GROMACS .gro file of C-alpha atoms in nm:
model
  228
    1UNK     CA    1  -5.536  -3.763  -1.393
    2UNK     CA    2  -5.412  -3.709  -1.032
    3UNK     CA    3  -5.331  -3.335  -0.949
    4UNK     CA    4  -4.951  -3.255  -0.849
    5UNK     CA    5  -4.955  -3.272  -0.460
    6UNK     CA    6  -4.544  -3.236  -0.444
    7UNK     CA    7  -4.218  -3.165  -0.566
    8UNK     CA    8  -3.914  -3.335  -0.467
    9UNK     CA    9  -3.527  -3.157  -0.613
   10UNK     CA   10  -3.252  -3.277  -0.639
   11UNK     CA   11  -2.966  -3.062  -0.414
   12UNK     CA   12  -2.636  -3.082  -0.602
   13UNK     CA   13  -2.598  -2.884  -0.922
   14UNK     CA   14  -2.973  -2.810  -0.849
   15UNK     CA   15  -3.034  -2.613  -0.575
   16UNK     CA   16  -2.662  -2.504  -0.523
   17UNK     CA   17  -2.393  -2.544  -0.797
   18UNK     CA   18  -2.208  -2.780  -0.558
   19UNK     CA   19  -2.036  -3.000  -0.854
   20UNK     CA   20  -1.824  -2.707  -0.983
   21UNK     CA   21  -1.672  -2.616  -0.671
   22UNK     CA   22  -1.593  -3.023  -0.599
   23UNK     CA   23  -1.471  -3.060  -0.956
   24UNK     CA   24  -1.260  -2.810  -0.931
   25UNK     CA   25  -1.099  -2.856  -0.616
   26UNK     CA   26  -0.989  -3.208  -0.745
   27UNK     CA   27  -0.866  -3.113  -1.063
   28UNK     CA   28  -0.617  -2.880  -0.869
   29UNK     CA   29  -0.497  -3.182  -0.613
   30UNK     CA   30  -0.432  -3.388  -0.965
   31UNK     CA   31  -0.219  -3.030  -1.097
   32UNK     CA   32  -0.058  -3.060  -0.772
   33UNK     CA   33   0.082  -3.408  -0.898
   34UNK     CA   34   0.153  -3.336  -1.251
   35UNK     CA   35  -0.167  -3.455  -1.368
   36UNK     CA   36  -0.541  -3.394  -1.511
   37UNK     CA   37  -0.875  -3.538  -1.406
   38UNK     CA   38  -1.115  -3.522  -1.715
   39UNK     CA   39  -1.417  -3.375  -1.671
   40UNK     CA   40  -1.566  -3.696  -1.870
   41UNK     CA   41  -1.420  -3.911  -1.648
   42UNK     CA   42  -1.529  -3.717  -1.314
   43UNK     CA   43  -1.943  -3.679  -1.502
   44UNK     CA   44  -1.924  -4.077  -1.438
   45UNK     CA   45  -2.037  -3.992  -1.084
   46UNK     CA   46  -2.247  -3.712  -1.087
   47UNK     CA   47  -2.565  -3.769  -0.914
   48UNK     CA   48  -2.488  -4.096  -0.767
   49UNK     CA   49  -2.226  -4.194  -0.504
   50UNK     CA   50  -1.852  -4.262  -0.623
   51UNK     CA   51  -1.855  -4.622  -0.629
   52UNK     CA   52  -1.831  -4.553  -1.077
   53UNK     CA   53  -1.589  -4.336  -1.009
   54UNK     CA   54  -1.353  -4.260  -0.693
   55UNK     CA   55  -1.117  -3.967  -0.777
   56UNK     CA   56  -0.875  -4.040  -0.491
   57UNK     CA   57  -0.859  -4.398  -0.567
   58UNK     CA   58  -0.774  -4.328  -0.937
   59UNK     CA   59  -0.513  -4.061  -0.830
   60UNK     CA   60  -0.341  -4.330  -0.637
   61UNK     CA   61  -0.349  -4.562  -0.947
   62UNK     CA   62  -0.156  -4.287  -1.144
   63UNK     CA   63   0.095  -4.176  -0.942
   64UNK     CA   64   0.430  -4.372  -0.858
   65UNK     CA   65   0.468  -4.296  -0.449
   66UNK     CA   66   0.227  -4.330  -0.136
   67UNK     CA   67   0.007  -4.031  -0.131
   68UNK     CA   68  -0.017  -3.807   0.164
   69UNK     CA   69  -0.405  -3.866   0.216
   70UNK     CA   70  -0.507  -3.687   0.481
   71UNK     CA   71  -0.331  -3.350   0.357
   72UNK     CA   72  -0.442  -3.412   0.045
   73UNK     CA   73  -0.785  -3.393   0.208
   74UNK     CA   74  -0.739  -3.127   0.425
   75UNK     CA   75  -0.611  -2.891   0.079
   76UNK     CA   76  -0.888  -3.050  -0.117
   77UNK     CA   77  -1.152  -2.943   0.116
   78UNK     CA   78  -1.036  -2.592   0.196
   79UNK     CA   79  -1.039  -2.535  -0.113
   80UNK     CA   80  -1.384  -2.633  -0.254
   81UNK     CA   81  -1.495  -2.456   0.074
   82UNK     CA   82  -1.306  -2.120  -0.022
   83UNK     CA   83  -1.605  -2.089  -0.347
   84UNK     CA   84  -1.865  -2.293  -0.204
   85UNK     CA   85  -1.887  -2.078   0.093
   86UNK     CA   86  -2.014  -1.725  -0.096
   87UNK     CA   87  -2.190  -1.946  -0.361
   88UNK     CA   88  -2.622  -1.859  -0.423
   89UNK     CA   89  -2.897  -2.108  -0.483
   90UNK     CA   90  -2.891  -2.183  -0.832
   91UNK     CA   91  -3.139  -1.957  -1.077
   92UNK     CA   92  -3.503  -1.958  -1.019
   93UNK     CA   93  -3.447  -2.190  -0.722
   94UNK     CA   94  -3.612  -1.954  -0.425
   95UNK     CA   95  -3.910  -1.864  -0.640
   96UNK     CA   96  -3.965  -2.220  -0.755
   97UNK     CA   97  -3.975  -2.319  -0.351
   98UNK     CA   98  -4.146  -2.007  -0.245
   99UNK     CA   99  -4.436  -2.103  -0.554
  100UNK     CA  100  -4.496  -2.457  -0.430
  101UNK     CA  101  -4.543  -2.312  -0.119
  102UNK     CA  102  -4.805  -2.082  -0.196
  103UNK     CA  103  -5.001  -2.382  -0.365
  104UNK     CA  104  -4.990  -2.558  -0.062
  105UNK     CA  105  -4.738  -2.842  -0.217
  106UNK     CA  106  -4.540  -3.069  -0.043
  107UNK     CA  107  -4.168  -3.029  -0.066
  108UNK     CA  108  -3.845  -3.257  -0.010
  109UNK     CA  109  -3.521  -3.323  -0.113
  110UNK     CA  110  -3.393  -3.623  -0.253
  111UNK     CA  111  -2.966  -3.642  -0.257
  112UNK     CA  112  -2.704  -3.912  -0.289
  113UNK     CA  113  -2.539  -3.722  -0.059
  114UNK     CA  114  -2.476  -3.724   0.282
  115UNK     CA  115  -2.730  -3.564   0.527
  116UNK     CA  116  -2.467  -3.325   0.702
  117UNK     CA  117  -2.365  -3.199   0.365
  118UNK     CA  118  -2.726  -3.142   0.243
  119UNK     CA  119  -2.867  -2.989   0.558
  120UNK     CA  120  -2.612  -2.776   0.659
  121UNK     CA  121  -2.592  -2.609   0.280
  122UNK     CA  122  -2.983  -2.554   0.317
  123UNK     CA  123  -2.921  -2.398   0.660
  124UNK     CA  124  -2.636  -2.196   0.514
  125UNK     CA  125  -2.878  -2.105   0.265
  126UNK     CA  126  -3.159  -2.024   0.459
  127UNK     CA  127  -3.399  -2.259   0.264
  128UNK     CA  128  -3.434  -2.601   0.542
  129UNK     CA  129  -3.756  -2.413   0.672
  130UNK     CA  130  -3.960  -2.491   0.303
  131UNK     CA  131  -3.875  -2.874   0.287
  132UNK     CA  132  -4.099  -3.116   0.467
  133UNK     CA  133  -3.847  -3.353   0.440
  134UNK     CA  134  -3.468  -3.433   0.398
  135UNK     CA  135  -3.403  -3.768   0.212
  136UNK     CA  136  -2.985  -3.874   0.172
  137UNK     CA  137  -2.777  -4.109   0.139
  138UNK     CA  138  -2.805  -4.160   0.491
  139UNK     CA  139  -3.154  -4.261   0.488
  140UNK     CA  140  -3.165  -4.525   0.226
  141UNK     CA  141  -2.958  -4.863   0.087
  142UNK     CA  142  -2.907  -4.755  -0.236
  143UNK     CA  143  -2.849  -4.441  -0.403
  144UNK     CA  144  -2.973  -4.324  -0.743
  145UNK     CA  145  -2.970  -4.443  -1.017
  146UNK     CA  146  -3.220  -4.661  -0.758
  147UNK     CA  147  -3.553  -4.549  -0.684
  148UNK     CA  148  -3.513  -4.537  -0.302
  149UNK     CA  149  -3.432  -4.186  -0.232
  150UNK     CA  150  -3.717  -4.115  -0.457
  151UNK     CA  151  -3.969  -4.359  -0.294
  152UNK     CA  152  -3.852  -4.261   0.046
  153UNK     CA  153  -3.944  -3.919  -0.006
  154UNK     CA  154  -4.256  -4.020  -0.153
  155UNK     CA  155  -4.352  -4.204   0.150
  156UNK     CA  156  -4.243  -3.878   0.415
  157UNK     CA  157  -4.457  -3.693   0.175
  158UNK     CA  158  -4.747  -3.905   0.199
  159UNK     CA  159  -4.839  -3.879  -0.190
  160UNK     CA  160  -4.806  -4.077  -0.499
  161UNK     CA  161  -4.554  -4.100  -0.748
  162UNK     CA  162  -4.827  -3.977  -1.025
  163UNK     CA  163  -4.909  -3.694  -0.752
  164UNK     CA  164  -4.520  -3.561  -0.751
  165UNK     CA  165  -4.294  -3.405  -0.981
  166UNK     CA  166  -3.912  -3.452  -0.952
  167UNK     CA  167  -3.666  -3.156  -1.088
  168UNK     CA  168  -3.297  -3.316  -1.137
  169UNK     CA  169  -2.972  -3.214  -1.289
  170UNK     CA  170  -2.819  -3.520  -1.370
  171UNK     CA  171  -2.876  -3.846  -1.593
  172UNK     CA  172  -2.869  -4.114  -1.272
  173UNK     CA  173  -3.115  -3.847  -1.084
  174UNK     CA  174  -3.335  -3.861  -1.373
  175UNK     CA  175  -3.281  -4.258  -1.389
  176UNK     CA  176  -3.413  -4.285  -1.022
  177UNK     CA  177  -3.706  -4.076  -1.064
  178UNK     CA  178  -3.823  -4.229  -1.337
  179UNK     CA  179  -3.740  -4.576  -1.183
  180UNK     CA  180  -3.983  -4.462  -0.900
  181UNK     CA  181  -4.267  -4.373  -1.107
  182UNK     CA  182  -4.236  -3.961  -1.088
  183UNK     CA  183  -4.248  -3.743  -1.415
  184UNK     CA  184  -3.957  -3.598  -1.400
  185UNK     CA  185  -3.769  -3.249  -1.547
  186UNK     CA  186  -3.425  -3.204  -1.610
  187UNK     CA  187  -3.249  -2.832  -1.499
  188UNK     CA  188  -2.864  -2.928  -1.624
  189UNK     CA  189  -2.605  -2.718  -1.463
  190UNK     CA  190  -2.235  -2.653  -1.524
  191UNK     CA  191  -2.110  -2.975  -1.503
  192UNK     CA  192  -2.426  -3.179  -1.672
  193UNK     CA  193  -2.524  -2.972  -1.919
  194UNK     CA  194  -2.327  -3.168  -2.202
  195UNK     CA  195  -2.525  -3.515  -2.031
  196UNK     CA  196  -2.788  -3.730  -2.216
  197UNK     CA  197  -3.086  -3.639  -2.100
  198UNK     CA  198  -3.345  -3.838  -2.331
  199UNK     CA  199  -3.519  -3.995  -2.019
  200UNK     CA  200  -3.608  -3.678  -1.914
  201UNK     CA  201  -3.973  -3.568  -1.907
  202UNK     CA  202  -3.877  -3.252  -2.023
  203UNK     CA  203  -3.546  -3.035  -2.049
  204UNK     CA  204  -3.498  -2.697  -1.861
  205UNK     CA  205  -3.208  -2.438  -1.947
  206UNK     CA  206  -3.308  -2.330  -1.550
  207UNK     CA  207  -3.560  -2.329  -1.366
  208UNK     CA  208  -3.687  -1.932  -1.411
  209UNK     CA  209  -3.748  -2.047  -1.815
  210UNK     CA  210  -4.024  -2.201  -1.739
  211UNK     CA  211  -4.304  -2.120  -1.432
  212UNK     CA  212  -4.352  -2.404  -1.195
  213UNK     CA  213  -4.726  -2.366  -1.245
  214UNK     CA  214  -4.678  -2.441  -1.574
  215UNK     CA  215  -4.443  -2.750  -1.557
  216UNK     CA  216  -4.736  -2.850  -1.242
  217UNK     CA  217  -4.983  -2.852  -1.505
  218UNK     CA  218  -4.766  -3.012  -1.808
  219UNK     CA  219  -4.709  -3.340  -1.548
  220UNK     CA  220  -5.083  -3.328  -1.489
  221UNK     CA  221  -5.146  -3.339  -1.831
  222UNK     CA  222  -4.877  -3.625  -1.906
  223UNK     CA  223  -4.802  -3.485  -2.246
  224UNK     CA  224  -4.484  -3.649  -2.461
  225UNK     CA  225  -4.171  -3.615  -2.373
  226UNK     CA  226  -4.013  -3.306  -2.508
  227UNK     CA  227  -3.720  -3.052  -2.487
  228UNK     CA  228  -3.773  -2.715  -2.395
   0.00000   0.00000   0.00000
């Protein structure tokens, strides 16, 4: 069997618990107006882009008179920023990166979002330096649950999707991966962990439960799906 040359993560709700902060902020703009977003309704979107589901748009279908949109916005955004800017890489992210290093792996990320958000989070966070490459929205035609991102990074990365491993926290990142050919584990956060998951290779509580060499060598082996 080919030998794991690379790992490509997911970003949101993987490497940063980004989806809380986002959630959150919306659900207080819908308080603001007397209303409640469900989280089952918002988990629609997670991982993908918010063509399934666009919280503004179905805040304007609920209430009765024109919203102000851009102050809306500008409340929304201050504050998700307020938590997002003291928030840490998620568990067992640095020493995941900082492994694949030592082993001489290729690294990249592959988002559905946009490349400013991505990058300047990884700046923020000090970890842009360990990624060969930065794959987002920006930089395909179609997010996941399509294969681009995934085969984009591939491509950057110069390996095989047998030679890569992809670590998501979502059902539509695990959807793409898969779709792209790459054995893929599962790390649900906050917001996924209630998410079907069945596609997964295998299933992760976080990523310190289990060391990356032995996840590496579990792909290489191409044993049965499983939970863990």
């Amino acid at each position: 069997m080919p030998r794991i040359r690379a790992v490509i993560l997911d970003f949101d709700g993987l490497i940063l618990d980004t989806e809380s902060p986002v959630y959150e902020a919306w659900c207080q703009i819908y308080l603001d107006h007397g209303l409640e977003l469900p989280r089952e309704k918002w988990s629609e979107g997670i991982g993908t882009d918010r063509a399934g589901f666009d919280p503004l748009a179905h805040l304007r279908s609920l209430v009765t008179s024109p919203l102000e949109e851009s102050g809306l916005q500008r409340r929304r955004r201050q504050i998700r920023d307020r938590t997002l800017e003291s928030l840490p890489p998620m568990v067992g992210v640095i020493d995941c990166l900082d492994r694949a290093r030592e082993r001489g792996l290729g690294l990249a990320v592959a988002s559905s979002s946009p490349s400013e958000w991505v990058r300047g989070h990884l700046e923020r966070l000090r970890l842009l330096h360990l990624l060969d490459a930065v794959v987002t929205e920006d930089d395909v035609s179609a997010v996941k649950p399509a294969p681009d991102l995934y085969l984009k990074a591939l491509s950057v990365l110069g390996v095989g999707p047998h030679e890569s491993i992809a670590l998501e926290d979502s059902p539509h990142g695990v959807a793409s991966a898969v779709a792209a050919g790459v054995y893929c584990i599962a790390v649900p956060g906050p917001m996924t962990a209630d998410l079907d998951f069945r596609h997964a290779n295998r299933v992760l509580r976080s990523l310190a439960e289990v060391p990356l060499d032995e996840l590496i060598l579990q792909a290489e082996e191409r044993t049965s799906p499983r939970e863990g």
